[in-house]
């Protein structure tokens, strides 16, 4: 993954670019949605292998997940501004996988799961892969990740 900070900043920025109504809850939902796909690391603790469709960078990083999550939020808390909610949540959720696909490590991203289980990277990979643990993030490695994201 790119860092949680990098994903959150992208979510915040996309909400500000797309949402001309300045919806505060949407901004928070966008930041959360940009981070949400990495909740799949919980799978490590229950024995789901990394390369599984439900493993890290699997289904939660897919286009289908972004669509389903966007529809869920649009029909629950975004009912008054459906199109805006859908666009912001979809772009911020899928931005997570797009950023992961330009990182230097880990498995690729399963954009097409469950229809096709291959993992993908983009040809250009410029963001250092972020450590998964908080403890490891606050080391020199985490600092290098932040610098690569700023670039
Ligand atoms: Zn990720």
XYZ file of N, CA and C and ligand atoms in Angstrom:
454
model
N 0.825 -1.182 0.000
C 0.000 0.000 0.000
C 0.859 1.230 0.000
N 0.284 2.279 -0.546
C 0.838 3.588 -0.251
C 0.496 3.817 1.228
N 0.959 4.894 1.834
C 0.703 5.074 3.266
C -0.753 5.485 3.507
N -1.204 5.294 4.739
C -2.554 5.704 5.115
C -2.709 7.218 4.940
N -1.620 7.956 5.124
C -1.672 9.410 4.943
C -1.855 9.759 3.466
N -1.107 9.073 2.611
C -1.219 9.322 1.175
C -2.621 9.032 0.667
N -3.179 7.901 1.068
C -4.541 7.566 0.634
C -5.552 8.581 1.169
N -5.411 8.953 2.442
C -6.346 9.903 3.046
C -6.303 11.266 2.389
N -5.107 11.721 2.046
C -4.967 13.031 1.387
C -5.605 13.002 -0.002
N -5.435 11.901 -0.711
C -6.073 11.773 -2.031
C -7.598 11.797 -1.868
N -8.121 11.093 -0.877
C -9.567 11.100 -0.626
C -10.078 12.500 -0.331
N -9.365 13.217 0.528
C -9.740 14.598 0.867
C -9.734 15.472 -0.380
N -8.665 15.367 -1.163
C -8.517 16.212 -2.351
C -9.600 15.923 -3.382
N -9.858 14.638 -3.632
C -10.898 14.307 -4.617
C -12.267 14.804 -4.163
N -12.551 14.730 -2.862
C -13.855 15.226 -2.392
C -13.965 16.722 -2.630
N -12.864 17.452 -2.457
C -12.891 18.905 -2.664
C -13.008 19.259 -4.149
N -12.451 18.433 -5.013
C -12.506 18.706 -6.451
C -13.889 18.393 -7.017
N -14.491 17.289 -6.586
C -15.758 16.835 -7.179
C -16.973 17.458 -6.488
N -16.925 17.622 -5.173
C -18.088 18.066 -4.399
C -18.149 19.587 -4.345
N -18.954 20.195 -5.200
C -19.072 21.653 -5.179
C -20.073 22.148 -4.135
N -20.700 21.226 -3.393
C -21.646 21.611 -2.338
C -20.964 21.665 -0.977
N -19.701 21.270 -0.926
C -18.921 21.287 0.305
C -19.598 20.491 1.430
N -19.929 19.246 1.141
C -20.605 18.379 2.097
C -19.574 17.793 3.064
N -19.696 18.151 4.345
C -18.688 17.739 5.334
C -18.663 16.223 5.544
N -19.828 15.599 5.648
C -19.851 14.149 5.856
C -19.273 13.421 4.652
N -19.488 14.000 3.472
C -18.934 13.389 2.265
C -17.409 13.451 2.275
N -16.864 14.546 2.768
C -15.410 14.660 2.851
C -14.845 13.577 3.780
N -15.496 13.377 4.916
C -15.041 12.336 5.849
C -15.209 10.950 5.236
N -16.338 10.741 4.551
C -16.569 9.449 3.897
C -15.529 9.206 2.816
N -15.135 10.259 2.116
C -14.125 10.127 1.063
C -12.785 9.719 1.647
N -12.398 10.359 2.741
C -11.119 10.014 3.373
C -11.155 8.575 3.890
N -12.268 8.206 4.501
C -12.399 6.830 5.004
C -12.398 5.836 3.843
N -13.097 6.173 2.774
C -13.191 5.263 1.615
C -11.831 5.054 0.946
N -10.986 6.059 1.012
C -9.656 5.919 0.420
C -8.760 4.993 1.250
N -9.111 4.797 2.498
C -8.333 3.941 3.396
C -8.962 2.555 3.535
N -10.268 2.497 3.406
C -11.037 1.272 3.648
C -10.484 0.001 2.984
N -10.036 0.036 1.713
C -9.583 -1.223 1.106
C -8.501 -1.954 1.902
N -7.677 -1.230 2.652
C -6.618 -1.910 3.401
C -7.112 -2.578 4.678
N -8.378 -2.471 4.973
C -8.909 -3.230 6.113
C -8.805 -4.735 5.834
N -8.503 -5.077 4.582
C -8.344 -6.497 4.254
C -7.134 -7.131 4.936
N -6.244 -6.330 5.519
C -5.105 -6.917 6.226
C -5.555 -7.706 7.454
N -6.788 -7.474 7.880
C -7.359 -8.288 8.967
C -7.320 -9.763 8.578
N -7.383 -10.031 7.276
C -7.343 -11.407 6.793
C -6.089 -12.152 7.205
N -4.975 -11.413 7.367
C -3.736 -12.079 7.825
C -3.962 -12.774 9.154
N -4.703 -12.115 10.028
C -4.909 -12.647 11.389
C -5.823 -13.864 11.412
N -6.644 -14.011 10.378
C -7.545 -15.173 10.356
C -7.126 -16.192 9.299
N -5.905 -16.043 8.785
C -5.332 -17.070 7.932
C -5.657 -16.986 6.455
N -6.157 -15.857 5.973
C -6.419 -15.719 4.531
C -5.097 -15.391 3.831
N -4.667 -16.207 2.873
C -3.394 -15.950 2.190
C -3.439 -14.655 1.376
N -2.292 -14.026 1.274
C -2.160 -12.760 0.538
C -2.708 -12.903 -0.879
N -2.372 -13.970 -1.564
C -2.735 -14.129 -2.975
C -4.192 -14.562 -3.188
N -4.919 -14.840 -2.126
C -6.329 -15.213 -2.241
C -7.143 -14.022 -2.769
N -8.245 -14.272 -3.474
C -9.100 -13.151 -3.896
C -9.587 -12.300 -2.719
N -9.639 -12.897 -1.525
C -10.027 -12.131 -0.337
C -8.817 -11.658 0.462
N -7.614 -11.931 -0.043
C -6.391 -11.512 0.629
C -6.106 -10.034 0.406
N -4.950 -9.606 0.925
C -4.565 -8.202 0.795
C -4.441 -7.819 -0.683
N -4.973 -6.668 -1.026
C -5.043 -6.147 -2.403
C -5.934 -6.995 -3.295
N -6.843 -7.724 -2.675
C -7.785 -8.545 -3.422
C -9.106 -7.818 -3.624
N -10.201 -8.464 -3.229
C -11.538 -7.943 -3.517
C -11.748 -6.500 -3.054
N -11.254 -6.142 -1.874
C -11.508 -4.777 -1.383
C -10.803 -3.707 -2.223
N -9.908 -4.130 -3.096
C -9.221 -3.190 -3.984
C -9.803 -3.241 -5.399
N -10.880 -3.982 -5.577
C -11.429 -4.190 -6.926
C -12.400 -3.076 -7.328
N -12.660 -3.031 -8.611
C -13.626 -2.073 -9.157
C -15.017 -2.395 -8.624
N -15.354 -3.680 -8.560
C -16.674 -4.063 -8.061
C -16.879 -3.615 -6.619
N -15.857 -3.785 -5.778
C -15.981 -3.337 -4.392
C -16.242 -1.829 -4.347
N -15.514 -1.060 -5.160
C -15.695 0.395 -5.175
C -17.124 0.756 -5.591
N -17.660 0.037 -6.568
C -19.037 0.303 -7.009
C -20.021 -0.035 -5.893
N -19.873 -1.211 -5.278
C -20.806 -1.635 -4.225
C -20.745 -0.700 -3.019
N -19.549 -0.322 -2.621
C -19.381 0.581 -1.474
C -19.994 1.952 -1.784
N -19.792 2.425 -3.008
C -20.350 3.727 -3.418
C -21.872 3.689 -3.422
N -22.432 2.609 -3.947
C -23.897 2.467 -3.954
C -24.436 2.401 -2.535
N -23.744 1.664 -1.675
C -24.186 1.549 -0.276
C -24.248 2.918 0.398
N -23.171 3.694 0.270
C -23.167 5.009 0.918
C -24.143 5.963 0.247
N -24.264 5.859 -1.082
C -25.186 6.735 -1.805
C -26.630 6.509 -1.330
N -27.006 5.260 -1.123
C -28.390 4.962 -0.744
C -28.642 5.017 0.766
N -27.594 5.156 1.564
C -27.801 5.241 3.008
C -27.638 6.685 3.493
N -26.423 7.190 3.504
C -26.231 8.543 4.039
C -26.119 9.630 2.971
N -26.091 9.250 1.683
C -25.940 10.262 0.644
C -27.175 10.467 -0.206
N -28.332 10.173 0.326
C -29.560 10.179 -0.488
C -29.920 11.541 -1.064
N -29.557 12.620 -0.395
C -29.950 13.950 -0.895
C -29.115 14.400 -2.094
N -27.921 13.859 -2.214
C -27.009 14.246 -3.302
C -26.398 12.980 -3.887
N -27.246 12.128 -4.425
C -26.814 10.792 -4.840
C -25.651 10.784 -5.817
N -25.744 11.540 -6.893
C -24.704 11.493 -7.916
C -23.363 11.969 -7.353
N -23.398 13.050 -6.594
C -22.160 13.562 -6.001
C -21.554 12.524 -5.072
N -22.398 11.936 -4.231
C -21.886 10.913 -3.303
C -21.297 9.741 -4.063
N -21.998 9.283 -5.091
C -21.484 8.131 -5.833
C -20.131 8.467 -6.463
N -20.046 9.605 -7.140
C -18.800 9.965 -7.833
C -17.625 10.126 -6.870
N -17.868 10.810 -5.767
C -16.766 11.045 -4.822
C -16.338 9.727 -4.162
N -17.290 8.953 -3.691
C -16.934 7.713 -2.995
C -16.300 6.719 -3.964
N -16.822 6.620 -5.176
C -16.227 5.689 -6.134
C -14.793 6.093 -6.478
N -14.582 7.356 -6.806
C -13.227 7.768 -7.209
C -12.238 7.651 -6.047
N -12.680 7.956 -4.841
C -11.742 7.849 -3.720
C -11.456 6.388 -3.376
N -12.470 5.535 -3.465
C -12.245 4.121 -3.155
C -11.345 3.485 -4.204
N -11.597 3.746 -5.467
C -10.784 3.125 -6.517
C -9.391 3.767 -6.571
N -9.272 5.003 -6.091
C -7.944 5.640 -6.067
C -6.974 4.831 -5.220
N -7.504 4.152 -4.219
C -6.639 3.346 -3.352
C -5.906 2.276 -4.171
N -6.652 1.516 -4.943
C -6.033 0.478 -5.763
C -5.096 1.061 -6.817
N -5.492 2.206 -7.382
C -4.637 2.833 -8.396
C -3.291 3.245 -7.803
N -3.323 3.790 -6.570
C -2.054 4.149 -5.924
C -1.247 2.906 -5.576
N -1.930 1.879 -5.068
C -1.208 0.634 -4.741
C -0.546 0.043 -5.975
N -1.150 0.227 -7.121
C -0.609 -0.355 -8.353
C 0.644 0.366 -8.853
N 1.008 1.483 -8.228
C 2.273 2.138 -8.589
C 3.268 2.066 -7.431
N 3.028 1.158 -6.489
C 3.997 0.957 -5.410
C 5.042 -0.065 -5.839
N 6.121 -0.095 -5.085
C 7.272 -0.919 -5.467
C 7.263 -2.322 -4.872
N 6.247 -2.670 -4.112
C 6.311 -3.986 -3.474
C 4.970 -4.648 -3.307
N 5.017 -5.834 -2.755
C 3.811 -6.604 -2.498
C 3.284 -7.257 -3.757
N 2.080 -7.786 -3.649
C 1.396 -8.351 -4.810
C 0.738 -7.206 -5.576
N 0.371 -7.467 -6.807
C -0.365 -6.472 -7.566
C -1.784 -6.322 -7.015
N -2.579 -5.528 -7.705
C -3.935 -5.217 -7.272
C -4.941 -6.029 -8.094
N -5.900 -6.602 -7.411
C -6.929 -7.415 -8.075
C -8.101 -6.567 -8.532
N -7.885 -5.727 -9.521
C -8.922 -4.796 -9.971
C -10.196 -5.507 -10.441
N -10.059 -6.699 -11.001
C -11.210 -7.344 -11.642
C -11.792 -8.516 -10.848
N -11.330 -8.711 -9.616
C -11.902 -9.745 -8.752
C -13.359 -9.381 -8.499
N -14.318 -10.260 -8.560
C -14.241 -11.720 -8.618
C -14.311 -12.293 -10.040
N -14.297 -11.451 -11.057
C -14.452 -11.927 -12.432
C -13.146 -12.499 -12.985
N -12.037 -11.955 -12.536
C -10.719 -12.392 -12.994
C -9.758 -12.108 -11.844
N -9.042 -13.130 -11.398
C -8.287 -13.023 -10.149
C -6.826 -12.602 -10.293
N -6.406 -12.161 -11.474
C -5.015 -11.723 -11.640
C -4.771 -10.452 -10.833
N -3.504 -10.251 -10.515
C -3.090 -9.028 -9.814
C -2.292 -8.169 -10.779
N -2.456 -6.854 -10.675
C -1.859 -5.932 -11.637
C -1.050 -4.824 -10.963
N 0.028 -4.444 -11.642
C 0.767 -3.218 -11.354
C 0.756 -2.385 -12.625
N 0.935 -1.075 -12.492
C 1.151 -0.238 -13.663
C 2.620 -0.339 -14.061
N 2.943 -0.029 -15.323
C 4.342 -0.131 -15.755
C 5.281 0.762 -14.949
N 4.803 1.909 -14.524
C 5.615 2.819 -13.719
C 5.240 2.638 -12.252
N 6.243 2.346 -11.442
C 6.005 2.113 -10.011
C 6.937 3.015 -9.223
N 6.388 4.121 -8.701
C 7.227 5.169 -8.118
C 7.032 5.375 -6.615
N 6.009 4.761 -6.024
C 5.778 4.948 -4.585
C 6.347 3.741 -3.843
N 7.208 4.013 -2.866
C 7.731 2.917 -2.053
C 6.583 2.260 -1.310
N 6.604 0.935 -1.249
C 5.537 0.244 -0.546
C 5.645 0.551 0.940
N 4.489 0.814 1.547
C 4.434 1.190 2.956
C 4.395 -0.056 3.828
N 5.031 0.007 5.000
C 4.894 -1.117 5.926
C 3.445 -1.247 6.381
N 3.028 -2.467 6.682
C 1.643 -2.694 7.102
C 1.431 -2.390 8.583
N 2.468 -2.510 9.384
C 2.284 -2.279 10.817
C 2.584 -0.825 11.172
N 1.864 -0.331 12.159
C 2.053 1.048 12.618
C 3.459 1.220 13.178
N 3.917 0.223 13.924
C 5.250 0.294 14.527
C 6.340 0.444 13.455
N 6.214 -0.332 12.398
C 7.210 -0.256 11.323
C 7.098 1.044 10.543
N 5.884 1.630 10.519
C 5.720 2.862 9.751
C 6.526 4.007 10.350
N 6.602 4.052 11.686
C 7.327 5.146 12.333
C 8.811 4.819 12.457
N 9.370 4.464 11.335
C 10.807 4.201 11.216
C 11.297 4.951 9.982
N 12.544 4.762 9.660
C 13.097 5.398 8.464
C 12.347 4.959 7.207
N 11.910 3.719 7.207
C 11.138 3.192 6.063
C 9.882 4.032 5.827
N 9.114 4.318 6.869
C 7.902 5.116 6.744
C 8.191 6.515 6.220
N 9.281 7.093 6.686
C 9.676 8.424 6.228
C 10.010 8.397 4.735
N 10.688 7.363 4.304
C 11.010 7.237 2.880
C 9.745 7.080 2.032
N 8.739 6.376 2.581
C 7.463 6.224 1.869
C 6.804 7.585 1.681
N 6.767 8.385 2.764
C 6.153 9.716 2.686
C 6.863 10.571 1.630
N 8.189 10.542 1.616
C 8.935 11.330 0.629
C 8.634 10.857 -0.793
N 8.519 9.555 -0.991
C 8.222 9.067 -2.350
C 6.816 9.474 -2.771
N 5.869 9.543 -1.811
C 4.508 9.985 -2.139
C 4.476 11.478 -2.450
N 5.242 12.271 -1.729
C 5.294 13.720 -1.982
C 5.820 13.987 -3.388
N 6.827 13.225 -3.777
C 7.391 13.382 -5.134
C 6.336 13.137 -6.174
Zn -4.097 -1.231 -0.356
